Each structure stands twice: as C-alpha cells, then as structure tokens.
Short mmCIF file of C-alpha atoms in Angstrom, two decimals:
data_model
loop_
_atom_site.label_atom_id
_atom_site.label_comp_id
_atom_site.label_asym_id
_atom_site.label_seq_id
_atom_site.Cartn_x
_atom_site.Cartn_y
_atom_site.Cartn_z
CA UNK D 1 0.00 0.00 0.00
CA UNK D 2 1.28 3.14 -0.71
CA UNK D 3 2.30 5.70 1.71
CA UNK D 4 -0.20 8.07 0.61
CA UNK D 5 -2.71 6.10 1.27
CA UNK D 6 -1.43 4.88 4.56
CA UNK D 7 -1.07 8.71 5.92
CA UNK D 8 -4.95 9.24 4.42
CA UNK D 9 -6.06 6.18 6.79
CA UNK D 10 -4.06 7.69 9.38
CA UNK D 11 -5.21 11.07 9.21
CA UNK D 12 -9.14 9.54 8.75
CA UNK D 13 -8.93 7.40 12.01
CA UNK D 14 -7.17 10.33 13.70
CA UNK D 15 -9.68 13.02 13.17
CA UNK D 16 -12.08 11.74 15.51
CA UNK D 17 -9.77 12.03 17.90
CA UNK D 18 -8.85 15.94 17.36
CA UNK D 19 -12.39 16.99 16.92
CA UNK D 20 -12.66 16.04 20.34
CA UNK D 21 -10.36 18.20 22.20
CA UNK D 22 -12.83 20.95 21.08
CA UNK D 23 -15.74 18.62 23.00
CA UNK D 24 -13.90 17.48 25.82
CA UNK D 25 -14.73 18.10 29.58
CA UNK D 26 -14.72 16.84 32.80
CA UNK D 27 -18.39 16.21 32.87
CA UNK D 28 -18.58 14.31 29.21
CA UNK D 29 -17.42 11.46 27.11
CA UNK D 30 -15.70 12.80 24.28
CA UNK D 31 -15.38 9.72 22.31
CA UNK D 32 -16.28 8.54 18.85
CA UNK D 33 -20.34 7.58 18.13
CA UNK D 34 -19.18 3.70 17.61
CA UNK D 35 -17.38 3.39 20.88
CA UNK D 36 -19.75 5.68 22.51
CA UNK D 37 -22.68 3.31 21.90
CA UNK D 38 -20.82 0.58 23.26
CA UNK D 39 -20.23 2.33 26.95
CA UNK D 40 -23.08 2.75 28.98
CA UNK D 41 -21.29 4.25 31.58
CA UNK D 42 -20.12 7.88 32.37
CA UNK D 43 -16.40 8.08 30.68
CA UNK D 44 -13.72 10.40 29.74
CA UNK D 45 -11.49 10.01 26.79
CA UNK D 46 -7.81 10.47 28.66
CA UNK D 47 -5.62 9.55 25.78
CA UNK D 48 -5.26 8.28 22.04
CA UNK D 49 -3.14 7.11 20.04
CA UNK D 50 -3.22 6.61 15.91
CA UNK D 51 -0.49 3.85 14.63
CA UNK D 52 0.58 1.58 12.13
CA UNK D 53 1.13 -2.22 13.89
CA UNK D 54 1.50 -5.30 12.59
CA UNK D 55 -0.19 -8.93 13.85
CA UNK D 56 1.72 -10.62 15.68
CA UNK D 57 -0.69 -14.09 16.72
CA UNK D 58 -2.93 -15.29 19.11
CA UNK D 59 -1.99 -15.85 23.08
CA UNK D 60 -3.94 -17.62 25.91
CA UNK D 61 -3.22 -15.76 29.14
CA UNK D 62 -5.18 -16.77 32.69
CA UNK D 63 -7.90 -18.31 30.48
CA UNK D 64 -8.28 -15.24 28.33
CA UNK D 65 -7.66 -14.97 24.25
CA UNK D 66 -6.28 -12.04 23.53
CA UNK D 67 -4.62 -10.93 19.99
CA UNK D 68 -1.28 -9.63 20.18
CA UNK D 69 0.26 -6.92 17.84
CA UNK D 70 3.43 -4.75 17.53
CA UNK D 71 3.51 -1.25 16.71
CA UNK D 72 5.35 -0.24 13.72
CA UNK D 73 5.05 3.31 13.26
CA UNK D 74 3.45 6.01 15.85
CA UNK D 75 0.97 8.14 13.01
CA UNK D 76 0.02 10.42 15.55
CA UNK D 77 -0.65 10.90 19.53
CA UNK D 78 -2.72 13.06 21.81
CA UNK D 79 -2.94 13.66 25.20
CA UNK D 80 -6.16 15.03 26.92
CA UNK D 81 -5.65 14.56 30.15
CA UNK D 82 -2.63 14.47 32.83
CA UNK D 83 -2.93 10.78 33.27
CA UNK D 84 -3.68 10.09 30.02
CA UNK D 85 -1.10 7.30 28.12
CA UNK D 86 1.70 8.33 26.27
CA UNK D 87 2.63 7.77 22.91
CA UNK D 88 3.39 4.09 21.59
CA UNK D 89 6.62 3.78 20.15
CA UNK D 90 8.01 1.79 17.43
CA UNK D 91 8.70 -1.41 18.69
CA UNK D 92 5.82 -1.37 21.55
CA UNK D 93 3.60 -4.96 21.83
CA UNK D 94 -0.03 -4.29 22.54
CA UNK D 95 -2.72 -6.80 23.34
CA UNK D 96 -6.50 -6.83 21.99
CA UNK D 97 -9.12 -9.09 24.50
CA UNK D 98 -10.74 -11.49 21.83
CA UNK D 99 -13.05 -12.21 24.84
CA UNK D 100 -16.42 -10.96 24.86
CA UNK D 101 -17.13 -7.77 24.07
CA UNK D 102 -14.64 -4.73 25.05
CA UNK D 103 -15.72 -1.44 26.75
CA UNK D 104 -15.57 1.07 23.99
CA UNK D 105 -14.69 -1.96 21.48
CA UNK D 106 -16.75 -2.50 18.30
CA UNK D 107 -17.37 -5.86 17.78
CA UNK D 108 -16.25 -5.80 14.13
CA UNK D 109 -13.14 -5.25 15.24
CA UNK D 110 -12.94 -8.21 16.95
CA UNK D 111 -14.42 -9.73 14.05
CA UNK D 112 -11.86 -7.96 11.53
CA UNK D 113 -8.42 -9.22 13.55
CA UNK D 114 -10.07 -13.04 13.70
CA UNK D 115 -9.27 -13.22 10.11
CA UNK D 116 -5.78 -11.15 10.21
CA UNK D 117 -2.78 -13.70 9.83
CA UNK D 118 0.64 -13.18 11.60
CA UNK D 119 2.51 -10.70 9.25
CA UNK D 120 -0.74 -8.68 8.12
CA UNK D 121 -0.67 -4.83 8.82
CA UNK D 122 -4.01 -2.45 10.02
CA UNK D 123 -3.63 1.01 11.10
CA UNK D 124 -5.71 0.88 14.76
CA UNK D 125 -7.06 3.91 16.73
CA UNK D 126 -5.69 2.64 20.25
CA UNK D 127 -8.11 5.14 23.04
CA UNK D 128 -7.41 5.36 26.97
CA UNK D 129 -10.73 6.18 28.38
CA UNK D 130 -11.36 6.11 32.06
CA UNK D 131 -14.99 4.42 33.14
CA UNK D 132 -16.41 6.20 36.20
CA UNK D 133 -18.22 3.42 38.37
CA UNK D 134 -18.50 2.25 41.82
CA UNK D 135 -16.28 1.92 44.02
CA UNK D 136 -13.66 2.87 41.85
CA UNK D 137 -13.21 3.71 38.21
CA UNK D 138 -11.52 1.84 35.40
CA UNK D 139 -8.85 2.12 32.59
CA UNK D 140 -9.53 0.54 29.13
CA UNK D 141 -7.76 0.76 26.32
CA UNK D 142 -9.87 -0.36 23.54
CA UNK D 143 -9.49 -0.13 19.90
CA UNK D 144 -11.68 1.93 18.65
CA UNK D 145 -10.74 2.39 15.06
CA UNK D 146 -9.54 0.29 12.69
CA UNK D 147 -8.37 -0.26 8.67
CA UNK D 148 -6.93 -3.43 7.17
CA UNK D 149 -3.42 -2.84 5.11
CA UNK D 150 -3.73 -5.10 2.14
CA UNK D 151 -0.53 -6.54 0.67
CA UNK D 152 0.79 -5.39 -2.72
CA UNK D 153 0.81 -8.52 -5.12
CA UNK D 154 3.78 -10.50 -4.94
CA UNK D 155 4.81 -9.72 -8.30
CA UNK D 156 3.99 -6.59 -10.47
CA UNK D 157 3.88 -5.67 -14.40
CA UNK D 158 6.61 -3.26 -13.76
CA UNK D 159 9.06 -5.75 -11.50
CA UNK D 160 8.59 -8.51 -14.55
CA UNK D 161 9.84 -6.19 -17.51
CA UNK D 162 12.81 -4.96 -15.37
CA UNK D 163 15.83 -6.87 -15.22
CA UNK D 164 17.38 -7.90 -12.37
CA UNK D 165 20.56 -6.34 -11.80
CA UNK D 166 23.84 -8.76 -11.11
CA UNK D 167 26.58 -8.60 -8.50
CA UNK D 168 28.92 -10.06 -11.09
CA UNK D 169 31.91 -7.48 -12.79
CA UNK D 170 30.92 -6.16 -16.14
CA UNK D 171 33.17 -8.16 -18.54
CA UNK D 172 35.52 -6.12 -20.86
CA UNK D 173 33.88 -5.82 -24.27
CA UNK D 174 34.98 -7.96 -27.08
CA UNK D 175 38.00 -6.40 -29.74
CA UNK D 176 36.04 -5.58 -32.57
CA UNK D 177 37.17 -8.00 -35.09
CA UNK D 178 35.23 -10.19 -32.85
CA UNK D 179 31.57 -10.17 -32.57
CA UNK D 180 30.09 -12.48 -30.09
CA UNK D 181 28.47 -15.69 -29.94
CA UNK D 182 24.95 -15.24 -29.76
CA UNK D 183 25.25 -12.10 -32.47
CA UNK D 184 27.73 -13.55 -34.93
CA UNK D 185 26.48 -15.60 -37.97
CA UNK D 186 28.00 -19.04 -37.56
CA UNK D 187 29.91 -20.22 -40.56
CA UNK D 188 30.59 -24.35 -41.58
CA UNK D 189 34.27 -24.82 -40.30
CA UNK D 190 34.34 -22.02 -37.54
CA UNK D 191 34.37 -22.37 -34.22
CA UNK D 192 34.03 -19.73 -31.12
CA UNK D 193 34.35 -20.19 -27.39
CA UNK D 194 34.54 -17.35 -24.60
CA UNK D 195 35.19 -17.83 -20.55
CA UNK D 196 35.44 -15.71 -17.99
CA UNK D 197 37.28 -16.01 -14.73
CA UNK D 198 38.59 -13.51 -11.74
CA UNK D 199 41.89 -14.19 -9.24
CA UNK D 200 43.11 -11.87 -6.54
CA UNK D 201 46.20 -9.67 -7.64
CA UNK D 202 47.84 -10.02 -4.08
CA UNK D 203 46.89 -6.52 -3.34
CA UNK D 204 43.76 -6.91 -1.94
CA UNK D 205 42.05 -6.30 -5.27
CA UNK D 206 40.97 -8.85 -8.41
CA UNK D 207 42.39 -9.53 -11.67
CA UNK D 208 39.65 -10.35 -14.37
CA UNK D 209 40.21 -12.21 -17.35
CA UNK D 210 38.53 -12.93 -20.14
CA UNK D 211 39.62 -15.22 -23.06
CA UNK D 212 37.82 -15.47 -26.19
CA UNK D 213 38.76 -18.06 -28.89
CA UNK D 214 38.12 -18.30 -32.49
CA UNK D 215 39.02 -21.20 -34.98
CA UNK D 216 38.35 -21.46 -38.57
CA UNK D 217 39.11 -24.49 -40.78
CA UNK D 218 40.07 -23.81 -44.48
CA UNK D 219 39.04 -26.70 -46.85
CA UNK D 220 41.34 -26.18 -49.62
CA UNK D 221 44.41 -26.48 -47.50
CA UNK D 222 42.72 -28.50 -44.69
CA UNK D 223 44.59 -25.97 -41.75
CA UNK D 224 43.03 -25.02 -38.80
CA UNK D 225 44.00 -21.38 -37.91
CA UNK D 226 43.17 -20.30 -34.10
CA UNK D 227 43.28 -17.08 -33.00
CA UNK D 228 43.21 -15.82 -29.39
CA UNK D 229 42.07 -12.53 -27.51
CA UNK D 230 42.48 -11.68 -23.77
CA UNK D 231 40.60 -9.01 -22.31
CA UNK D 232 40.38 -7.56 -25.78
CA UNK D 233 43.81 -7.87 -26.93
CA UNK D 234 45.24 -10.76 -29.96
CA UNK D 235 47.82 -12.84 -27.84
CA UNK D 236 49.68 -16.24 -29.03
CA UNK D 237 47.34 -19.28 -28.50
CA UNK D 238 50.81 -20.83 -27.41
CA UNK D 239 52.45 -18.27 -24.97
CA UNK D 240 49.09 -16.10 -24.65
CA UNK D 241 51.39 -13.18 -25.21
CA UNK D 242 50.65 -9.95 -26.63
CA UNK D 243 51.42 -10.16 -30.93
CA UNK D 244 51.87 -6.70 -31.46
CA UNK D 245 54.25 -5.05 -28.18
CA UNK D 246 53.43 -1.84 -27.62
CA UNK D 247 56.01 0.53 -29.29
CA UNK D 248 57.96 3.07 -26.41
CA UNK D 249 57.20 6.45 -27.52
CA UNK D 250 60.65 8.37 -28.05
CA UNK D 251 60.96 12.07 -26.95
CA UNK D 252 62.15 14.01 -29.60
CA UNK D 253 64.70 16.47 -29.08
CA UNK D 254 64.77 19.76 -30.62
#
C-alpha cells in the first residue's frame, strides 16, 4: 500500500480524535459515536493514540484470548488529560481481549483481527478512556478504530519487464574483429568459445580475465588457424602473449 494512502487512513482514524479536544470536559465522554454506543457508563477520553502495527498471533493468558500486535510506526498521539497514556513507540507490543465484548470496542473489530494472519498490517485507533463506576473507576484501552493494510501482489507488471541487476563485474567488451556468440552468424568450419574467470592480484584487489577463442578451418588447404584474444587484446594461442608489443614512444629532441 502506498504511503499516501497509509497517511490518508491515518489522518481519517485520527480526526475523531482531534475533533474532540474541542468537545472534551470533565463532565462528558468525548469519544467517537461507535465506541460511545458501546459504553453505557459515564467516561472520559484520557488519551489516544493513531499507529501503524502489525499482527503478531494469538496468546492464551489466565484463560483469556487475547490478539497480540506490535507497533510499527506512531501516526500520531494526543494527550487530553494528565494521566492520560503516552505515545506508543516503534517497537511497543499491545494486546487486543478477543473475549467478549470490550468497553468502547466495536465488535467488528474483533471480528476484523479473527481473520488477520501473523505478518498482516491495520492502522488501529488505540483510546485510553477512564470508566467512572462504583467503588472505583476503570482504565480501558480499547481499539476503537480500525483499517486493514492489504498486501501489494507479490509480483507486479513493472518488477517482470525490469531486469534484475547482477553482483557479477561487467566483462571487458569484445575487440572488434570479434563479434560475439549469440550475435555472430555461424559459418561451416568455424568455431568460437569465450570464458570468464577472476583471481586476486595479491593486493587486496581482483584480476579479471577474459579469453575469447576463435578457430576457422580452411578446406582447400585442410589448416586449422586459431586465433586468441584476452581481455580484448590478440595474444599467441601458445604463450598467450601480446602479438603486437606496444612501441615506447621516443621524446624528440629539438
């Protein structure tokens, strides 16, 4: 999914959340209509937190099912109250109760993460809200917001037409007189063969060699003539030495 899109998720789930600052007091329950619905109590939203996390499995814990997930990327965090959570950071494992229904919790969220698999990626709307109740309130942190990340395919148009690039050394081009083998027209009573092959120089570097060969057969005089060309240059089939020594260049003095 593109990042774009991701930040337009991010910035959808995380409205609800700054329209309420305007909304908020001490008497009210500043939350979204969904999770609203779902508490009967009096509440408070305390804290909120917008992210990016990633399903990490299932885990059975005193009897309860809860789903567990790691948080990937912090999208965006507010803080209402004093006591309200702080942001969760890259890195930070969360829980989700699978059990029942959740204060504040719709249940097609619960219904949503029972078909997630471990890998899959949701941006989730993670609230604090404090539940006043007798004889003592009560933190939940329920997700109250959520939006599936679907994969890109495995494979695209673009990543099939583009060639892979290779670690290997590009190999010196062939001396002109030379064409190579899958280009040159083959001719009865030639032959061509080419290899490739790389040794350290002792200097902490590589030496890189390529030999290409090329024999032709003449009928009339039944000879086979081979000639032979190292990293571009003619050399002696025999001594693989160089048949043309390069001439010193002589300083002329006037």
């Amino acid at each position: 999914m593109k990042i774009g899109t991701i930040l337009s998720m991010a910035s959808s789930l995380f409205l609800l959340t700054q329209t309420a600052v305007a909304d908020i007091s001490l008497s009210g329950a500043p939350l979204p209509g969904t999770a609203r619905r779902s508490i009967q109590e009096r509440c408070e939203l305390m804290a909120s937190n917008a992210v990016r996390a990633k399903f990490q499995g299932m885990e059975d814990k005193d009897g309860e099912k809860n789903a567990v997930f790691e948080v990937l990327e912090n999208l965006g965090h507010r803080r209402f109250v004093r006591y309200g959570d702080g942001a969760m950071h890259e890195g930070t494992l969360f829980t989700i109760s699978m059990n029942g229904a959740t204060a504040g919790q719709p249940t097609e969220i619960k219904d949503e993460i029972s078909s997630m698999k471990p890998g899959d990626q949701a941006i989730m709307k993670i609230d604090h809200i404090f539940i006043f109740s007798d004889p003592q309130g009560q933190n939940v942190r329920p997700c109250t917001r959520m939006a599936r990340i679907m994969p890109e395919p495995v494979s695209s148009a673009k990543e099939a037409t583009e060639p892979q690039q290779s670690t290997t050394p590009q190999q010196p081009a062939l001396p002109t007189t030379v064409a190579p083998l899958n280009s040159r027209p083959q001719r009865m009573g030639e032959s061509y063969s080419s290899s490739f092959s790389m040794r350290p120089d002792g200097k902490g570097g590589v030496i890189q060699e390529r030999i290409d060969t090329v024999s032709k057969y003449d009928p009339a005089t039944g000879q086979v003539t081979t000639r032979m060309y190292i990293n571009g240059t003619e050399v002696d089939p025999q001594t693989r030495q160089p048949l043309q020594q390069p001439t010193p260049q002589q300083n002329s003095s006037k």
